[in-house]
Structures are given as structure tokens and as C-alpha cells.
Amino acid sequence: MELSQRDITYCKNVGAKRADILRSELGVSTAMDLLRCYPYKYIDRSRFYRIAELDDEDTYVQIIGEVTEWHTIGIGKAQRLSATFFDGTHQCELVWFQGAKYVKLMRGVKYLLFGKPSRFQHVYNFVHPELTPWDKVTPEMTQGLEPYYNTTEKMKRHGLNSKALRTIIAGLIPDLKAGVPDTIGADILQRYRLMSLTEALVNIHFPKDTPSMQNARARFKFEELFYVQLQILRQMKRREQNPGFAMPTVGSRFHALYKALPFELTGAQKRVIREIHDDLKSGRQMNRLLQGDVGSGKTLVALMCCLLAIDNGYQACIMAPTEILANQHYETLKAFLAPLGDAVHVALLTGSTTAKNRVPVHNGLLNGTINILIGTHALLEESVQWRNLGFVVIDEQHRFGVAQRAKLWTKNQTPPHILVMTATPIPRTLAMTVYGDLQVSVIDELPPGRKPVQTIHYSLQKRAQVYSFLRKQIQDGRQVYVVYPLIKENEKLDLQDLQNGFNELCEAFPEYMISMVHGQMKAADKDLQMQRFAAGETQILVATTVIEVGVNVPNATVMIIQNAERFGLSQLHQLRGRVGRGGDQSYCILMTDLELSKDTRKRMDIMVATNDGFRIAEADLQLRGPGDLEGTMQSGTPFDLHIASLATDGQILTLARQAAMEILDRDPLLEDEYNRIYKRQLDILRISQSYNWGEIS
Ligand code: ADP
Ligand code: MG
């Protein structure tokens, strides 16, 4: 019977009881399921150590020698056995705390000792080592790499430790070697030089050497990423068939704004507008991700594209993650559109729009007099109905969940075109997976005349210096942000810090006006304080990260980040992006404690070294791993990777995506007999995933 059909219960060394545990703890119900539980590490059993070579590292070693002396200490449960092991030149100690009475030692016998040494003063000792008489040592025991498997407490309680798993898996190898059907076609295996499934399974569990182990692992990483890409790209191909509103005309409003702009669009902005316009003309629904570093001018691109839609007779909306941002977009757009007079009607809808003020908005949307609606999640409410919504901009993408994006559809039968804008550049590997089903446009050019922000890292002791620097900037007419961290778990203390900081600044700068903004304030109060700062009525804005994304006050030139060690790299970069928006030299000052962990030090160094958002995003991925990247958790990575890593397997990912693309280019719906294995495998994967790909925008 195929290994994928064989119930784990009936495999050698398993049985009903163990099968139950394997099922509940590891989700293993067939022999193949168990073979798909890969080792998390290997120990090289072909290498023999001398005691003199041991160092403090806690890794497993094996040594050949004799037991020269032993004695038991204590009685009953507390009994332990202590022995001296001699390799011909040096000695070490062996200790058994449990089951001491079962250990039978013999003098004058050659043993293979295997275990993890630890050092106490000058003597190495091994707790609960494996000790095998040399004549019982089989060649397999000292050959190649020995696999180690993840287990749970419950498994261990029932004797299903790593060694037991190894034994069970070893029992499957003879049948495995007879060959199992592959999950990747022969042509791809050959082209990408991948091991067959059979060979890879043998070698991931019992590799004869390190290269075979690495090749086996590479095959499984490829396979995992390949199927992720196949799912994503198939979804993309399917959606490419979706009809979308055709918007061929470049009309009067677009031209009018273009002429009225106080500056020339950058080359990158023009290119991206062209890319989007090509999509709008196509008659298919657009799903596009717009990446661009902070300050690269994404908002204006979004507005120009909204005008393309409006000139073709459609409505547009821009959805922002916070009220502050929605308000700001509203103000920004109105300012840009002022020269156009009555030609474009913009409305605002947020959680704090009163019931009375909602009525004209709802009406205007229905009768089509409102052209652009700007707002927060409030846009998704049932009561918001459109006459003909054709173009949706989602700003600062990662604050929105996938499900929320999907909600936009149900609003029309033909889905609107979707432009997703990210606040922060996304590392390439993440973009290919989390947003792999979106077309990507990149604004890789900042508006001219921007001076790169200078970043300085100070410890708290330098406060006096920082204050005198601030004073000088403010005297020159500039404004300053001071940002404090705030997390839910620590909210009270964090707000206290913010308040203390505010008080301190008020004392230090009695001659200036200071605003304070944080998430706990009423929306109206927040707004008022933001407006005062934006209008230049206050010189210093003390805030929590509510200002993190999107706020635009070009006259602000200094960003002070308190407790910078508590922010992630992407967040620091976002905050820094709030300055350097005008023509003046700007500064970002990172304040931390004097003592820093290695990771924190690295983060500060990267911030000081570069202003390049893409480099920072890459570094963030390396330091924190993909699961942890800010925002990706909220938007949800819709699949678990078991063996591949987005942080380190970028090259394999690129190849896997390419392979998946080649297949789908020839056969978008996987209908060929030849591609049956892929279709079948995707079906299996879909069943095992709770996630519905159909919902991704
Ligand atoms: P992003 O959202 O990409 O971080 P914004 O859209 O907020 O950036 O733009 C930052 C600032 O640059 C805004 O003040 C905007 O008016 C200005 N800006 C946008 N495009 C240009 C351009 N081509 N030339 C000069 N300034 C620009
Ligand atoms: Mg923005």
C-alpha cells in the first residue's frame, strides 16, 4: 500500500496508543505524514571526539573509552550513579539520576559514549549519556548524520521521544526506497536539479553526509514555496479573467490637476500612473500594490488615478487606517484640488462623523454627486452604498486585514479596481508571498531637492545637548516631533512617560507652545492638536505612534524618538519619514538607554547607516523573522512554512515562483493531464488550510 495511504497505527513500533498520540500531537495519521515530519537538527555520528578536544559548547559528542570506576550515592528515589570514563589519556564523569539501578557497567570493556558534555570546574561530565558496549555498536550508529525530531511533553511521557521517532521512521525506509509518487513533475526536478521525493525523504531523515542532507532540505524548501506560489499565482490568473470597469479616457479633471501642480511629477510617479492607467484600460480588474519609500509621493499618484476613474464616470474612495490620516488625506486632496473648483467633490467619512452629517454623505454617494470619499473602516459599513464605485485606494496596507479588503467586493457585482499602498517597503520575499497575487508598482525615486535625513543615536545622558539643539532649530523657525512608545500591555506606564516627557519639555521650553497627542484622547481633541501643529501654532508635538504613518508637516525638521530600542526597524523608519519633507536639512534623533542588547545596537546602527527603506525592510526581516514583521501578522500570512524561511531562502523562492509561473503560463487553470499532480496536490493543501484564497483582494 502506498505510504500515504498506510495508517500509522500499523507501522512497526507504533500501535494504537502511540498512533493516537501521534495524531493528536503532530497531526500524523499516515506513514507519509510521519515521513513529512522533518528533523530539526542533525548530529554528526561519524565523528569521534577526544576528551581533551571538548569545549564548553553544549553539543552532542561521542567518545570511545572505558569505565574505570563507579559508585552509587543515596538510596531509593534519590539514588544516583556516578562513574569515571577514560579515553586513554583523559577522564570525564558520567552521572545518572534516574533509573540508576538499570545501568549495568562493566570494567575492561570498550564503550561508545554519546551525550552532551557540560563542564564543572575542570571536569567534563555527561548526564544520562548513552553508553553502548563497542561490540553492540552497529555501523549505522556511527554513520552519517543522526536526525533529531521535535516532540512534545505528552509524546515524551509516552516514550515517543526523538529516538523513538527515529526508530519508527527508520522502519519505513525500506518501503520508502521502493519509491513513492513524486509531488513535483520530472521536468521541473530536472531543470531545477532537485532530488526526487523518494531520494529526498531518505536523505532528509538519514543523510549519508552533509551535502545530501542539504540537497534534500533544498528540495523540500522548493516544494513548499513552489506550492505556495502555485496557489497565489493561480488565484492571480483566475482573477485576471475577472471583468473590470474599462476606463480608457484620460479626461479633463486629470489634465486640469496635472497643469495646476506646483511641481513636476517625478519620473517614477509618471511611470506608475502609466502602469495603472494601462490596467484601467484593460477591461480587467486591477489588483495592484504600490510600493514607495516614505515621502516618495504616493498620495498624489493615488489622487491622479482617482481622477482617471472619475473622468470615466466612476466614483473613487481612499481608505486610511486612522482618523488622523483620513483627515489629513482629506485636507491634502482638497488643497491639491482647489484649482479645479467644483469639478471634483470630495467627502470625508470616519467613525466620528455624526449621524446627522452622514445623511448627506450617504445621499451624495448614492446619487453620484460625491466623486471621492475618504475615510477609515467606516467606509466598509453596510449603510455605505455607492452609485458606481470603480476605484479603491487602500493606504498603508498592513493595517487592514485581508477580510476587510474582501468586503469591498460585495459592494458591487463588478469588483472595483484596487490599489493598495504600503507605508513601508516590503522585503522582496515577503512581497512575493504575502502580496504575491498583486501586480507591483514601485516609486523608486524621491521628489528632487530632498536632503537625506541625518540620523543620530544618543543615550539618555545627552538630554541637555539635545535640548539645546532643539532650541536652535525652533529659533530658526522649524518644528519638532517627540515620540514615545506605547503598547497596550504597558499602557498606563507608557502614558505616564508621555505625560512626564510633556511636562519636562514644558519646563525646558517655557517660551514655546507644545501639543500632545495620544490614542486615548478624543478624536476631536487629537485633531485640534494636530491641526495646531500643522498650522505652526505649536512648535513641539509630543506624541505616541499615532503619528507614525502619513502625517505631513514639511516644516518639521526634527524627530526625536524616545526609547527607540522599543520600536521595530520599520516603525523607526516610518517615524523618521515624518521629517525631511521640506527643503530644510532634517534630523532624526534616536534616544536609548546606555546599555543595549546586541540586536538593539544593530537596529540603531542600521538606522544611522541608511535611509533606504528597502534595505531597512530586509534587515528587519533578517533580525526579526517574517512572522514577526510588523503588520504582516494583522494582515495574516495565509500559510505556514515548515521548512523554508522567507528570511533566508530568497533564492529558492525566486526559482520556485518562476517554476510555478512557467506552469501556469501554459496552463492557467491546471487542466492538462500533464499537470494533474499539481492540481491534486493543491486540493490536498486546500483541505488542510482553513484559509480561503478566494478572498484575497
Ligand atoms: P508618501 O505617502 O509616499 O510617504 P506623500 O504622498 O505624503 O508621500 O508625499 C510627500 C510630500 O511630497 C508631500 O508634501 C507631497 O505634496 C510632495 N510631493 C509629491 N510628489 C512630489 C513631486 N513630484 N515633487 C515635489 N514634491 C512632491
Ligand atoms: Mg502616505
PDB file of C-alpha atoms in Angstrom, residues 419-585:
ATOM      1  CA  LEU A 419      -4.712  49.990  -5.454  1.00  0.00           C
ATOM      2  CA  VAL A 420      -3.006  49.008  -2.222  1.00  0.00           C
ATOM      3  CA  MET A 421      -0.328  51.400  -0.969  1.00  0.00           C
ATOM      4  CA  THR A 422       2.206  50.319   1.619  1.00  0.00           C
ATOM      5  CA  ALA A 423       3.581  52.588   4.266  1.00  0.00           C
ATOM      6  CA  THR A 424       6.875  50.783   4.322  1.00  0.00           C
ATOM      7  CA  PRO A 425       8.772  48.974   1.657  1.00  0.00           C
ATOM      8  CA  ILE A 426       8.325  45.237   1.949  1.00  0.00           C
ATOM      9  CA  PRO A 427      11.218  42.833   1.519  1.00  0.00           C
ATOM     10  CA  ARG A 428      11.121  41.117  -1.820  1.00  0.00           C
ATOM     11  CA  THR A 429      10.470  37.660  -0.415  1.00  0.00           C
ATOM     12  CA  LEU A 430       7.534  38.841   1.658  1.00  0.00           C
ATOM     13  CA  ALA A 431       6.085  40.793  -1.217  1.00  0.00           C
ATOM     14  CA  MET A 432       6.250  37.647  -3.368  1.00  0.00           C
ATOM     15  CA  THR A 433       4.308  35.636  -0.822  1.00  0.00           C
ATOM     16  CA  VAL A 434       2.072  37.807   1.309  1.00  0.00           C
ATOM     17  CA  TYR A 435       1.222  40.057  -1.638  1.00  0.00           C
ATOM     18  CA  GLY A 436       2.305  37.634  -4.333  1.00  0.00           C
ATOM     19  CA  ASP A 437      -1.027  37.784  -6.123  1.00  0.00           C
ATOM     20  CA  LEU A 438      -0.863  41.518  -6.681  1.00  0.00           C
ATOM     21  CA  GLN A 439       0.842  43.304  -9.525  1.00  0.00           C
ATOM     22  CA  VAL A 440       3.546  45.549  -8.156  1.00  0.00           C
ATOM     23  CA  SER A 441       4.460  49.132  -8.955  1.00  0.00           C
ATOM     24  CA  VAL A 442       7.398  50.807  -7.289  1.00  0.00           C
ATOM     25  CA  ILE A 443       8.131  54.513  -6.861  1.00  0.00           C
ATOM     26  CA  ASP A 444      11.874  54.308  -6.546  1.00  0.00           C
ATOM     27  CA  GLU A 445      12.666  57.985  -6.706  1.00  0.00           C
ATOM     28  CA  LEU A 446      12.131  60.797  -4.215  1.00  0.00           C
ATOM     29  CA  PRO A 447      10.974  64.273  -5.325  1.00  0.00           C
ATOM     30  CA  PRO A 448      14.016  66.404  -6.160  1.00  0.00           C
ATOM     31  CA  GLY A 449      15.664  68.684  -3.648  1.00  0.00           C
ATOM     32  CA  ARG A 450      15.111  66.481  -0.637  1.00  0.00           C
ATOM     33  CA  LYS A 451      18.051  66.363   1.713  1.00  0.00           C
ATOM     34  CA  PRO A 452      18.534  62.947   3.302  1.00  0.00           C
ATOM     35  CA  VAL A 453      17.561  62.957   6.980  1.00  0.00           C
ATOM     36  CA  GLN A 454      20.577  62.800   9.278  1.00  0.00           C
ATOM     37  CA  THR A 455      20.168  60.187  11.955  1.00  0.00           C
ATOM     38  CA  ILE A 456      21.955  60.355  15.293  1.00  0.00           C
ATOM     39  CA  HIS A 457      21.867  57.858  18.118  1.00  0.00           C
ATOM     40  CA  TYR A 458      22.169  59.266  21.639  1.00  0.00           C
ATOM     41  CA  SER A 459      21.936  57.783  25.075  1.00  0.00           C
ATOM     42  CA  LEU A 460      19.633  59.462  27.569  1.00  0.00           C
ATOM     43  CA  GLN A 461      22.547  61.237  29.264  1.00  0.00           C
ATOM     44  CA  LYS A 462      22.814  63.586  26.301  1.00  0.00           C
ATOM     45  CA  ARG A 463      19.478  65.228  27.027  1.00  0.00           C
ATOM     46  CA  ALA A 464      20.942  68.684  27.656  1.00  0.00           C
ATOM     47  CA  GLN A 465      22.694  68.627  24.292  1.00  0.00           C
ATOM     48  CA  VAL A 466      19.559  67.505  22.562  1.00  0.00           C
ATOM     49  CA  TYR A 467      17.550  70.307  24.159  1.00  0.00           C
ATOM     50  CA  SER A 468      19.965  72.986  23.054  1.00  0.00           C
ATOM     51  CA  PHE A 469      19.876  71.567  19.544  1.00  0.00           C
ATOM     52  CA  LEU A 470      16.080  71.712  19.610  1.00  0.00           C
ATOM     53  CA  ARG A 471      16.117  75.295  20.778  1.00  0.00           C
ATOM     54  CA  LYS A 472      18.332  76.263  17.901  1.00  0.00           C
ATOM     55  CA  GLN A 473      16.100  74.582  15.337  1.00  0.00           C
ATOM     56  CA  ILE A 474      12.974  76.175  16.749  1.00  0.00           C
ATOM     57  CA  GLN A 475      14.669  79.576  16.774  1.00  0.00           C
ATOM     58  CA  ASP A 476      15.308  79.025  13.071  1.00  0.00           C
ATOM     59  CA  GLY A 477      11.556  78.609  12.640  1.00  0.00           C
ATOM     60  CA  ARG A 478      11.438  74.814  12.479  1.00  0.00           C
ATOM     61  CA  GLN A 479       9.179  72.377  14.348  1.00  0.00           C
ATOM     62  CA  VAL A 480       9.898  69.231  16.320  1.00  0.00           C
ATOM     63  CA  TYR A 481       8.281  65.841  16.956  1.00  0.00           C
ATOM     64  CA  VAL A 482       8.978  63.955  20.172  1.00  0.00           C
ATOM     65  CA  VAL A 483       7.655  60.402  20.040  1.00  0.00           C
ATOM     66  CA  TYR A 484       7.124  57.954  22.887  1.00  0.00           C
ATOM     67  CA  PRO A 485       6.401  54.239  22.574  1.00  0.00           C
ATOM     68  CA  LEU A 486       3.064  52.950  23.700  1.00  0.00           C
ATOM     69  CA  ILE A 487       1.976  49.366  23.891  1.00  0.00           C
ATOM     70  CA  LYS A 488      -1.283  48.021  25.217  1.00  0.00           C
ATOM     71  CA  GLU A 489       0.292  45.779  27.843  1.00  0.00           C
ATOM     72  CA  ASN A 490       2.091  48.695  29.354  1.00  0.00           C
ATOM     73  CA  GLU A 491      -0.336  51.433  28.542  1.00  0.00           C
ATOM     74  CA  LYS A 492      -0.578  53.132  31.925  1.00  0.00           C
ATOM     75  CA  LEU A 493       3.165  53.435  32.426  1.00  0.00           C
ATOM     76  CA  ASP A 494       3.688  54.454  28.825  1.00  0.00           C
ATOM     77  CA  LEU A 495       1.115  57.228  29.055  1.00  0.00           C
ATOM     78  CA  GLN A 496       2.777  58.327  32.279  1.00  0.00           C
ATOM     79  CA  ASP A 497       6.122  58.520  30.430  1.00  0.00           C
ATOM     80  CA  LEU A 498       4.494  60.584  27.737  1.00  0.00           C
ATOM     81  CA  GLN A 499       2.965  62.926  30.287  1.00  0.00           C
ATOM     82  CA  ASN A 500       6.289  63.254  32.136  1.00  0.00           C
ATOM     83  CA  GLY A 501       8.059  63.965  28.888  1.00  0.00           C
ATOM     84  CA  PHE A 502       5.489  66.604  28.045  1.00  0.00           C
ATOM     85  CA  ASN A 503       5.882  68.245  31.458  1.00  0.00           C
ATOM     86  CA  GLU A 504       9.641  68.223  31.169  1.00  0.00           C
ATOM     87  CA  LEU A 505       9.538  69.867  27.762  1.00  0.00           C
ATOM     88  CA  CYS A 506       7.080  72.478  29.044  1.00  0.00           C
ATOM     89  CA  GLU A 507       9.556  73.316  31.791  1.00  0.00           C
ATOM     90  CA  ALA A 508      12.558  73.328  29.484  1.00  0.00           C
ATOM     91  CA  PHE A 509      10.843  75.407  26.775  1.00  0.00           C
ATOM     92  CA  PRO A 510       8.500  77.819  28.564  1.00  0.00           C
ATOM     93  CA  GLU A 511       8.767  80.213  25.630  1.00  0.00           C
ATOM     94  CA  TYR A 512       7.230  77.736  23.127  1.00  0.00           C
ATOM     95  CA  MET A 513       3.870  76.115  22.578  1.00  0.00           C
ATOM     96  CA  ILE A 514       3.688  72.358  22.884  1.00  0.00           C
ATOM     97  CA  SER A 515       0.991  69.969  21.637  1.00  0.00           C
ATOM     98  CA  MET A 516       0.360  66.494  22.920  1.00  0.00           C
ATOM     99  CA  VAL A 517      -1.422  63.685  21.065  1.00  0.00           C
ATOM    100  CA  HIS A 518      -2.090  60.092  22.012  1.00  0.00           C
ATOM    101  CA  GLY A 519      -4.503  57.317  21.181  1.00  0.00           C
ATOM    102  CA  GLN A 520      -6.540  57.696  24.364  1.00  0.00           C
ATOM    103  CA  MET A 521      -7.652  61.216  23.514  1.00  0.00           C
ATOM    104  CA  LYS A 522     -10.997  62.039  21.944  1.00  0.00           C
ATOM    105  CA  ALA A 523     -10.754  62.232  18.174  1.00  0.00           C
ATOM    106  CA  ALA A 524     -11.735  65.891  18.174  1.00  0.00           C
ATOM    107  CA  ASP A 525      -9.025  66.817  20.700  1.00  0.00           C
ATOM    108  CA  LYS A 526      -6.433  64.864  18.754  1.00  0.00           C
ATOM    109  CA  ASP A 527      -7.447  66.636  15.603  1.00  0.00           C
ATOM    110  CA  LEU A 528      -7.290  70.031  17.209  1.00  0.00           C
ATOM    111  CA  GLN A 529      -3.757  69.400  18.487  1.00  0.00           C
ATOM    112  CA  MET A 530      -2.621  68.027  15.120  1.00  0.00           C
ATOM    113  CA  GLN A 531      -4.133  70.979  13.314  1.00  0.00           C
ATOM    114  CA  ARG A 532      -2.398  73.441  15.633  1.00  0.00           C
ATOM    115  CA  PHE A 533       0.929  71.763  14.968  1.00  0.00           C
ATOM    116  CA  ALA A 534       0.312  71.545  11.232  1.00  0.00           C
ATOM    117  CA  ALA A 535      -0.597  75.241  11.179  1.00  0.00           C
ATOM    118  CA  GLY A 536       2.611  76.144  13.027  1.00  0.00           C
ATOM    119  CA  GLU A 537       0.815  77.389  16.117  1.00  0.00           C
ATOM    120  CA  THR A 538       2.704  74.926  18.275  1.00  0.00           C
ATOM    121  CA  GLN A 539       6.419  74.252  17.871  1.00  0.00           C
ATOM    122  CA  ILE A 540       6.709  70.867  19.519  1.00  0.00           C
ATOM    123  CA  LEU A 541       4.425  67.866  19.126  1.00  0.00           C
ATOM    124  CA  VAL A 542       4.729  65.217  21.825  1.00  0.00           C
ATOM    125  CA  ALA A 543       3.031  62.046  20.699  1.00  0.00           C
ATOM    126  CA  THR A 544       2.774  58.299  20.736  1.00  0.00           C
ATOM    127  CA  THR A 545       2.951  56.437  17.463  1.00  0.00           C
ATOM    128  CA  VAL A 546      -0.400  57.783  16.329  1.00  0.00           C
ATOM    129  CA  ILE A 547       1.712  59.978  14.089  1.00  0.00           C
ATOM    130  CA  GLU A 548       3.618  57.029  12.733  1.00  0.00           C
ATOM    131  CA  VAL A 549       2.054  56.907   9.342  1.00  0.00           C
ATOM    132  CA  GLY A 550       1.381  59.529   6.788  1.00  0.00           C
ATOM    133  CA  VAL A 551       1.399  62.762   8.717  1.00  0.00           C
ATOM    134  CA  ASN A 552       2.763  65.549   6.579  1.00  0.00           C
ATOM    135  CA  VAL A 553       4.162  68.728   8.129  1.00  0.00           C
ATOM    136  CA  PRO A 554       7.018  69.832   5.864  1.00  0.00           C
ATOM    137  CA  ASN A 555       8.233  72.484   8.310  1.00  0.00           C
ATOM    138  CA  ALA A 556       9.017  69.856  10.952  1.00  0.00           C
ATOM    139  CA  THR A 557      12.714  69.045  10.795  1.00  0.00           C
ATOM    140  CA  VAL A 558      13.476  67.144  13.967  1.00  0.00           C
ATOM    141  CA  MET A 559      12.132  63.752  15.001  1.00  0.00           C
ATOM    142  CA  ILE A 560      13.136  62.671  18.468  1.00  0.00           C
ATOM    143  CA  ILE A 561      12.306  59.071  19.264  1.00  0.00           C
ATOM    144  CA  GLN A 562      12.359  58.254  22.965  1.00  0.00           C
ATOM    145  CA  ASN A 563      13.105  54.656  23.995  1.00  0.00           C
ATOM    146  CA  ALA A 564      13.990  53.948  20.412  1.00  0.00           C
ATOM    147  CA  GLU A 565      15.004  50.431  21.497  1.00  0.00           C
ATOM    148  CA  ARG A 566      11.341  49.596  21.895  1.00  0.00           C
ATOM    149  CA  PHE A 567      10.481  50.238  18.253  1.00  0.00           C
ATOM    150  CA  GLY A 568      10.979  47.883  15.360  1.00  0.00           C
ATOM    151  CA  LEU A 569      13.059  48.947  12.380  1.00  0.00           C
ATOM    152  CA  SER A 570      10.114  49.540  10.061  1.00  0.00           C
ATOM    153  CA  GLN A 571       8.436  51.666  12.670  1.00  0.00           C
ATOM    154  CA  LEU A 572      11.576  53.719  13.250  1.00  0.00           C
ATOM    155  CA  HIS A 573      11.888  54.249   9.522  1.00  0.00           C
ATOM    156  CA  GLN A 574       8.254  55.327   9.287  1.00  0.00           C
ATOM    157  CA  LEU A 575       8.694  57.792  12.103  1.00  0.00           C
ATOM    158  CA  ARG A 576      11.826  59.177  10.538  1.00  0.00           C
ATOM    159  CA  GLY A 577       9.855  59.668   7.340  1.00  0.00           C
ATOM    160  CA  ARG A 578       7.775  62.349   9.089  1.00  0.00           C
ATOM    161  CA  VAL A 579      10.717  64.754   8.733  1.00  0.00           C
ATOM    162  CA  GLY A 580      12.768  65.626   5.686  1.00  0.00           C
ATOM    163  CA  ARG A 581       9.597  66.554   3.780  1.00  0.00           C
ATOM    164  CA  GLY A 582      10.531  70.154   3.093  1.00  0.00           C
ATOM    165  CA  GLY A 583      13.661  71.775   1.713  1.00  0.00           C
ATOM    166  CA  ASP A 584      15.450  72.071   5.066  1.00  0.00           C
ATOM    167  CA  GLN A 585      18.017  69.683   6.470  1.00  0.00           C
TER     168      GLN A 585
END
